[in-house]
């Protein structure tokens, strides 16, 4: 009889312990996510821009006044693909009294409230209290595919606005951080310009 009770208790403990551990970890993740919401975020620029494997600076000789880089666009029209990559730099300032950290983050770049790009930042990132750190988000996509895709017009409008003025006021970045498998329920919005 005692062995039977012990076996039942053991089964109950095996079921309850993982559930309790999951609840504790989830509440810790929620507290850490709230710290991320209290941070300040600011766009800090982009770097390491490459198009079809070349640094964008290598194409600058093709840009002549009035041509808007027509030779680059002509080359892209006849290429099968045009892989583009760059890093988006975001400054994160921790205004709290405890470390703010994330394990992973979903991000999307929107222009005029239409999604241009999205991805996952799959690296641990943390900011000490009262400090500012720069998060480097790698972005990779096929430019030709994006221009001819469902949001191609939006993508072209974004590109032209940026080429003409060097800034784009209708651009925003939305991020949803994860801590310990728990995702922030609302997005954090970063206005680049």
PDB file of C-alpha atoms in Angstrom:
ATOM      1  CA  UNK A   1       0.000   0.000   0.000  1.00  0.00           C
ATOM      2  CA  UNK A   2       2.798   2.456   0.937  1.00  0.00           C
ATOM      3  CA  UNK A   3       4.649   1.647  -2.273  1.00  0.00           C
ATOM      4  CA  UNK A   4       1.533   2.286  -4.322  1.00  0.00           C
ATOM      5  CA  UNK A   5       0.999   5.691  -2.687  1.00  0.00           C
ATOM      6  CA  UNK A   6       4.684   6.521  -3.179  1.00  0.00           C
ATOM      7  CA  UNK A   7       4.478   5.585  -6.898  1.00  0.00           C
ATOM      8  CA  UNK A   8       1.389   7.796  -7.382  1.00  0.00           C
ATOM      9  CA  UNK A   9       3.074  10.683  -5.550  1.00  0.00           C
ATOM     10  CA  UNK A  10       6.170  10.234  -7.686  1.00  0.00           C
ATOM     11  CA  UNK A  11       4.048  10.471 -10.883  1.00  0.00           C
ATOM     12  CA  UNK A  12       2.306  13.589  -9.578  1.00  0.00           C
ATOM     13  CA  UNK A  13       5.651  15.198  -8.681  1.00  0.00           C
ATOM     14  CA  UNK A  14       7.066  14.355 -12.120  1.00  0.00           C
ATOM     15  CA  UNK A  15       4.086  16.144 -13.675  1.00  0.00           C
ATOM     16  CA  UNK A  16       3.897  19.143 -11.308  1.00  0.00           C
ATOM     17  CA  UNK A  17       7.625  19.970 -11.089  1.00  0.00           C
ATOM     18  CA  UNK A  18       8.116  20.706 -14.802  1.00  0.00           C
ATOM     19  CA  UNK A  19       4.871  22.717 -14.853  1.00  0.00           C
ATOM     20  CA  UNK A  20       6.025  24.810 -11.866  1.00  0.00           C
ATOM     21  CA  UNK A  21       9.446  25.301 -13.439  1.00  0.00           C
ATOM     22  CA  UNK A  22       7.787  26.474 -16.677  1.00  0.00           C
ATOM     23  CA  UNK A  23       5.631  28.969 -14.745  1.00  0.00           C
ATOM     24  CA  UNK A  24       8.652  30.340 -12.859  1.00  0.00           C
ATOM     25  CA  UNK A  25      10.733  30.673 -16.032  1.00  0.00           C
ATOM     26  CA  UNK A  26       7.823  32.318 -17.838  1.00  0.00           C
ATOM     27  CA  UNK A  27       7.347  34.921 -15.097  1.00  0.00           C
ATOM     28  CA  UNK A  28      11.111  35.654 -15.092  1.00  0.00           C
ATOM     29  CA  UNK A  29      10.969  36.106 -18.885  1.00  0.00           C
ATOM     30  CA  UNK A  30       7.984  38.449 -18.554  1.00  0.00           C
ATOM     31  CA  UNK A  31       9.829  40.626 -15.996  1.00  0.00           C
ATOM     32  CA  UNK A  32      12.873  40.834 -18.291  1.00  0.00           C
ATOM     33  CA  UNK A  33      10.658  41.735 -21.256  1.00  0.00           C
ATOM     34  CA  UNK A  34       9.167  44.634 -19.257  1.00  0.00           C
ATOM     35  CA  UNK A  35      12.726  45.938 -18.778  1.00  0.00           C
ATOM     36  CA  UNK A  36      13.152  45.948 -22.563  1.00  0.00           C
ATOM     37  CA  UNK A  37       9.954  47.963 -22.941  1.00  0.00           C
ATOM     38  CA  UNK A  38      11.405  50.600 -20.602  1.00  0.00           C
ATOM     39  CA  UNK A  39      14.560  51.021 -22.705  1.00  0.00           C
ATOM     40  CA  UNK A  40      14.994  53.825 -25.250  1.00  0.00           C
ATOM     41  CA  UNK A  41      15.651  52.821 -28.861  1.00  0.00           C
ATOM     42  CA  UNK A  42      17.121  54.953 -31.623  1.00  0.00           C
ATOM     43  CA  UNK A  43      18.182  54.216 -35.172  1.00  0.00           C
ATOM     44  CA  UNK A  44      21.915  54.692 -35.564  1.00  0.00           C
ATOM     45  CA  UNK A  45      22.426  54.012 -39.281  1.00  0.00           C
ATOM     46  CA  UNK A  46      23.481  51.181 -41.560  1.00  0.00           C
ATOM     47  CA  UNK A  47      26.888  49.819 -42.485  1.00  0.00           C
ATOM     48  CA  UNK A  48      28.555  47.113 -44.587  1.00  0.00           C
ATOM     49  CA  UNK A  49      26.147  47.570 -47.511  1.00  0.00           C
ATOM     50  CA  UNK A  50      26.795  45.118 -50.348  1.00  0.00           C
ATOM     51  CA  UNK A  51      24.948  44.482 -53.606  1.00  0.00           C
ATOM     52  CA  UNK A  52      25.668  41.334 -55.611  1.00  0.00           C
ATOM     53  CA  UNK A  53      28.695  40.676 -53.415  1.00  0.00           C
ATOM     54  CA  UNK A  54      30.320  44.103 -53.922  1.00  0.00           C
ATOM     55  CA  UNK A  55      30.416  46.972 -51.438  1.00  0.00           C
ATOM     56  CA  UNK A  56      27.928  49.643 -52.498  1.00  0.00           C
ATOM     57  CA  UNK A  57      30.827  52.134 -52.705  1.00  0.00           C
ATOM     58  CA  UNK A  58      32.161  50.126 -55.677  1.00  0.00           C
ATOM     59  CA  UNK A  59      29.066  51.198 -57.635  1.00  0.00           C
ATOM     60  CA  UNK A  60      29.480  54.902 -56.814  1.00  0.00           C
ATOM     61  CA  UNK A  61      31.511  55.527 -59.976  1.00  0.00           C
ATOM     62  CA  UNK A  62      28.365  54.564 -61.926  1.00  0.00           C
ATOM     63  CA  UNK A  63      26.341  57.336 -60.269  1.00  0.00           C
ATOM     64  CA  UNK A  64      26.508  60.465 -62.384  1.00  0.00           C
ATOM     65  CA  UNK A  65      24.436  63.614 -61.890  1.00  0.00           C
ATOM     66  CA  UNK A  66      21.067  63.227 -63.578  1.00  0.00           C
ATOM     67  CA  UNK A  67      21.389  59.517 -64.399  1.00  0.00           C
ATOM     68  CA  UNK A  68      20.230  58.225 -60.976  1.00  0.00           C
ATOM     69  CA  UNK A  69      22.582  55.276 -61.356  1.00  0.00           C
ATOM     70  CA  UNK A  70      20.959  54.031 -64.569  1.00  0.00           C
ATOM     71  CA  UNK A  71      23.857  51.679 -65.319  1.00  0.00           C
ATOM     72  CA  UNK A  72      23.355  49.915 -61.976  1.00  0.00           C
ATOM     73  CA  UNK A  73      19.640  49.487 -62.642  1.00  0.00           C
ATOM     74  CA  UNK A  74      20.360  48.199 -66.165  1.00  0.00           C
ATOM     75  CA  UNK A  75      22.767  45.602 -64.756  1.00  0.00           C
ATOM     76  CA  UNK A  76      20.188  44.566 -62.165  1.00  0.00           C
ATOM     77  CA  UNK A  77      17.416  44.193 -64.765  1.00  0.00           C
ATOM     78  CA  UNK A  78      19.378  41.520 -66.623  1.00  0.00           C
ATOM     79  CA  UNK A  79      20.785  39.706 -63.586  1.00  0.00           C
ATOM     80  CA  UNK A  80      19.021  36.568 -62.303  1.00  0.00           C
ATOM     81  CA  UNK A  81      19.341  37.799 -58.731  1.00  0.00           C
ATOM     82  CA  UNK A  82      20.704  40.762 -56.818  1.00  0.00           C
ATOM     83  CA  UNK A  83      21.615  39.724 -53.281  1.00  0.00           C
ATOM     84  CA  UNK A  84      21.822  42.696 -50.955  1.00  0.00           C
ATOM     85  CA  UNK A  85      23.032  42.796 -47.368  1.00  0.00           C
ATOM     86  CA  UNK A  86      23.705  45.400 -44.708  1.00  0.00           C
ATOM     87  CA  UNK A  87      23.640  45.881 -40.960  1.00  0.00           C
ATOM     88  CA  UNK A  88      21.063  48.077 -39.241  1.00  0.00           C
ATOM     89  CA  UNK A  89      22.501  49.718 -36.132  1.00  0.00           C
ATOM     90  CA  UNK A  90      20.086  50.383 -33.237  1.00  0.00           C
ATOM     91  CA  UNK A  91      21.180  52.125 -30.031  1.00  0.00           C
ATOM     92  CA  UNK A  92      19.498  50.704 -26.935  1.00  0.00           C
ATOM     93  CA  UNK A  93      19.633  52.711 -23.685  1.00  0.00           C
ATOM     94  CA  UNK A  94      18.690  50.920 -20.470  1.00  0.00           C
ATOM     95  CA  UNK A  95      16.854  53.440 -18.288  1.00  0.00           C
ATOM     96  CA  UNK A  96      16.179  50.890 -15.537  1.00  0.00           C
ATOM     97  CA  UNK A  97      18.065  49.575 -12.536  1.00  0.00           C
ATOM     98  CA  UNK A  98      18.486  45.966 -13.742  1.00  0.00           C
ATOM     99  CA  UNK A  99      20.056  44.388 -16.816  1.00  0.00           C
ATOM    100  CA  UNK A 100      17.790  44.415 -19.892  1.00  0.00           C
ATOM    101  CA  UNK A 101      18.379  41.443 -22.176  1.00  0.00           C
ATOM    102  CA  UNK A 102      16.847  39.474 -25.021  1.00  0.00           C
ATOM    103  CA  UNK A 103      17.567  36.039 -26.460  1.00  0.00           C
ATOM    104  CA  UNK A 104      15.949  36.502 -29.852  1.00  0.00           C
ATOM    105  CA  UNK A 105      13.923  39.110 -31.702  1.00  0.00           C
ATOM    106  CA  UNK A 106      11.495  39.228 -34.630  1.00  0.00           C
ATOM    107  CA  UNK A 107      11.838  42.431 -36.643  1.00  0.00           C
ATOM    108  CA  UNK A 108      10.136  44.033 -39.594  1.00  0.00           C
ATOM    109  CA  UNK A 109      10.885  47.182 -41.575  1.00  0.00           C
ATOM    110  CA  UNK A 110       7.825  49.106 -42.749  1.00  0.00           C
ATOM    111  CA  UNK A 111       7.481  51.939 -45.224  1.00  0.00           C
ATOM    112  CA  UNK A 112       4.224  53.864 -45.178  1.00  0.00           C
ATOM    113  CA  UNK A 113       2.874  51.095 -42.875  1.00  0.00           C
ATOM    114  CA  UNK A 114       3.563  48.380 -45.484  1.00  0.00           C
ATOM    115  CA  UNK A 115       6.113  45.683 -44.694  1.00  0.00           C
ATOM    116  CA  UNK A 116       9.274  45.809 -46.796  1.00  0.00           C
ATOM    117  CA  UNK A 117      11.505  43.303 -45.011  1.00  0.00           C
ATOM    118  CA  UNK A 118      11.389  41.048 -41.976  1.00  0.00           C
ATOM    119  CA  UNK A 119      13.629  38.619 -40.194  1.00  0.00           C
ATOM    120  CA  UNK A 120      14.847  37.166 -36.933  1.00  0.00           C
ATOM    121  CA  UNK A 121      17.761  38.430 -34.870  1.00  0.00           C
ATOM    122  CA  UNK A 122      18.849  35.205 -33.181  1.00  0.00           C
ATOM    123  CA  UNK A 123      21.549  36.414 -30.778  1.00  0.00           C
ATOM    124  CA  UNK A 124      21.691  37.216 -27.093  1.00  0.00           C
ATOM    125  CA  UNK A 125      21.872  40.968 -26.440  1.00  0.00           C
ATOM    126  CA  UNK A 126      22.003  42.812 -23.138  1.00  0.00           C
ATOM    127  CA  UNK A 127      22.399  46.321 -21.784  1.00  0.00           C
ATOM    128  CA  UNK A 128      23.591  47.124 -18.273  1.00  0.00           C
ATOM    129  CA  UNK A 129      21.568  49.618 -16.187  1.00  0.00           C
ATOM    130  CA  UNK A 130      22.184  53.245 -17.203  1.00  0.00           C
ATOM    131  CA  UNK A 131      24.249  52.199 -20.243  1.00  0.00           C
ATOM    132  CA  UNK A 132      23.784  52.356 -24.022  1.00  0.00           C
ATOM    133  CA  UNK A 133      24.772  49.528 -26.361  1.00  0.00           C
ATOM    134  CA  UNK A 134      24.471  49.229 -30.136  1.00  0.00           C
ATOM    135  CA  UNK A 135      22.601  46.237 -31.512  1.00  0.00           C
ATOM    136  CA  UNK A 136      23.750  45.189 -34.990  1.00  0.00           C
ATOM    137  CA  UNK A 137      20.925  43.552 -36.951  1.00  0.00           C
ATOM    138  CA  UNK A 138      22.074  41.771 -40.132  1.00  0.00           C
ATOM    139  CA  UNK A 139      19.696  42.123 -43.097  1.00  0.00           C
ATOM    140  CA  UNK A 140      19.924  39.923 -46.207  1.00  0.00           C
ATOM    141  CA  UNK A 141      17.539  39.744 -49.168  1.00  0.00           C
ATOM    142  CA  UNK A 142      17.356  39.531 -52.951  1.00  0.00           C
ATOM    143  CA  UNK A 143      16.730  43.070 -54.223  1.00  0.00           C
ATOM    144  CA  UNK A 144      15.409  41.863 -57.567  1.00  0.00           C
ATOM    145  CA  UNK A 145      12.922  39.534 -55.876  1.00  0.00           C
ATOM    146  CA  UNK A 146      11.699  42.321 -53.581  1.00  0.00           C
ATOM    147  CA  UNK A 147      11.234  44.802 -56.441  1.00  0.00           C
ATOM    148  CA  UNK A 148       9.227  42.300 -58.499  1.00  0.00           C
ATOM    149  CA  UNK A 149       7.317  40.895 -55.480  1.00  0.00           C
ATOM    150  CA  UNK A 150       3.872  41.807 -54.094  1.00  0.00           C
ATOM    151  CA  UNK A 151       5.225  44.917 -52.328  1.00  0.00           C
ATOM    152  CA  UNK A 152       7.423  45.895 -55.277  1.00  0.00           C
ATOM    153  CA  UNK A 153       5.826  49.311 -55.752  1.00  0.00           C
ATOM    154  CA  UNK A 154       6.276  50.135 -52.061  1.00  0.00           C
ATOM    155  CA  UNK A 155       9.881  48.917 -52.222  1.00  0.00           C
ATOM    156  CA  UNK A 156      10.584  51.092 -55.298  1.00  0.00           C
ATOM    157  CA  UNK A 157       8.946  54.132 -53.659  1.00  0.00           C
ATOM    158  CA  UNK A 158      11.119  53.608 -50.587  1.00  0.00           C
ATOM    159  CA  UNK A 159      14.274  53.295 -52.729  1.00  0.00           C
ATOM    160  CA  UNK A 160      13.516  56.390 -54.764  1.00  0.00           C
ATOM    161  CA  UNK A 161      12.681  58.465 -51.667  1.00  0.00           C
ATOM    162  CA  UNK A 162      15.956  57.407 -50.076  1.00  0.00           C
ATOM    163  CA  UNK A 163      18.009  58.043 -53.232  1.00  0.00           C
ATOM    164  CA  UNK A 164      16.513  61.508 -53.691  1.00  0.00           C
ATOM    165  CA  UNK A 165      16.670  62.782 -50.117  1.00  0.00           C
ATOM    166  CA  UNK A 166      18.963  60.449 -48.131  1.00  0.00           C
ATOM    167  CA  UNK A 167      16.223  60.092 -45.511  1.00  0.00           C
ATOM    168  CA  UNK A 168      12.855  58.413 -45.421  1.00  0.00           C
ATOM    169  CA  UNK A 169      10.326  59.799 -42.966  1.00  0.00           C
ATOM    170  CA  UNK A 170       7.739  57.047 -43.494  1.00  0.00           C
ATOM    171  CA  UNK A 171      10.133  54.225 -42.498  1.00  0.00           C
ATOM    172  CA  UNK A 172       9.832  52.424 -39.170  1.00  0.00           C
ATOM    173  CA  UNK A 173      11.257  49.296 -37.598  1.00  0.00           C
ATOM    174  CA  UNK A 174       9.105  47.120 -35.344  1.00  0.00           C
ATOM    175  CA  UNK A 175      10.680  44.568 -33.038  1.00  0.00           C
ATOM    176  CA  UNK A 176       9.245  41.826 -30.812  1.00  0.00           C
ATOM    177  CA  UNK A 177      11.886  40.509 -28.387  1.00  0.00           C
ATOM    178  CA  UNK A 178      11.952  37.056 -26.778  1.00  0.00           C
ATOM    179  CA  UNK A 179      13.404  36.205 -23.376  1.00  0.00           C
ATOM    180  CA  UNK A 180      13.572  32.538 -22.404  1.00  0.00           C
ATOM    181  CA  UNK A 181      11.036  31.573 -25.065  1.00  0.00           C
ATOM    182  CA  UNK A 182       8.525  34.247 -23.973  1.00  0.00           C
ATOM    183  CA  UNK A 183       7.662  36.839 -26.652  1.00  0.00           C
ATOM    184  CA  UNK A 184       6.742  40.448 -25.915  1.00  0.00           C
ATOM    185  CA  UNK A 185       3.023  40.685 -26.791  1.00  0.00           C
ATOM    186  CA  UNK A 186       3.298  44.164 -28.356  1.00  0.00           C
ATOM    187  CA  UNK A 187       5.844  45.545 -30.783  1.00  0.00           C
ATOM    188  CA  UNK A 188       8.474  48.143 -29.922  1.00  0.00           C
ATOM    189  CA  UNK A 189       8.579  50.732 -32.711  1.00  0.00           C
ATOM    190  CA  UNK A 190      11.785  52.494 -33.746  1.00  0.00           C
ATOM    191  CA  UNK A 191      11.560  55.542 -35.999  1.00  0.00           C
ATOM    192  CA  UNK A 192      14.807  55.727 -37.996  1.00  0.00           C
ATOM    193  CA  UNK A 193      14.557  59.334 -39.152  1.00  0.00           C
TER     194      UNK A 193
END
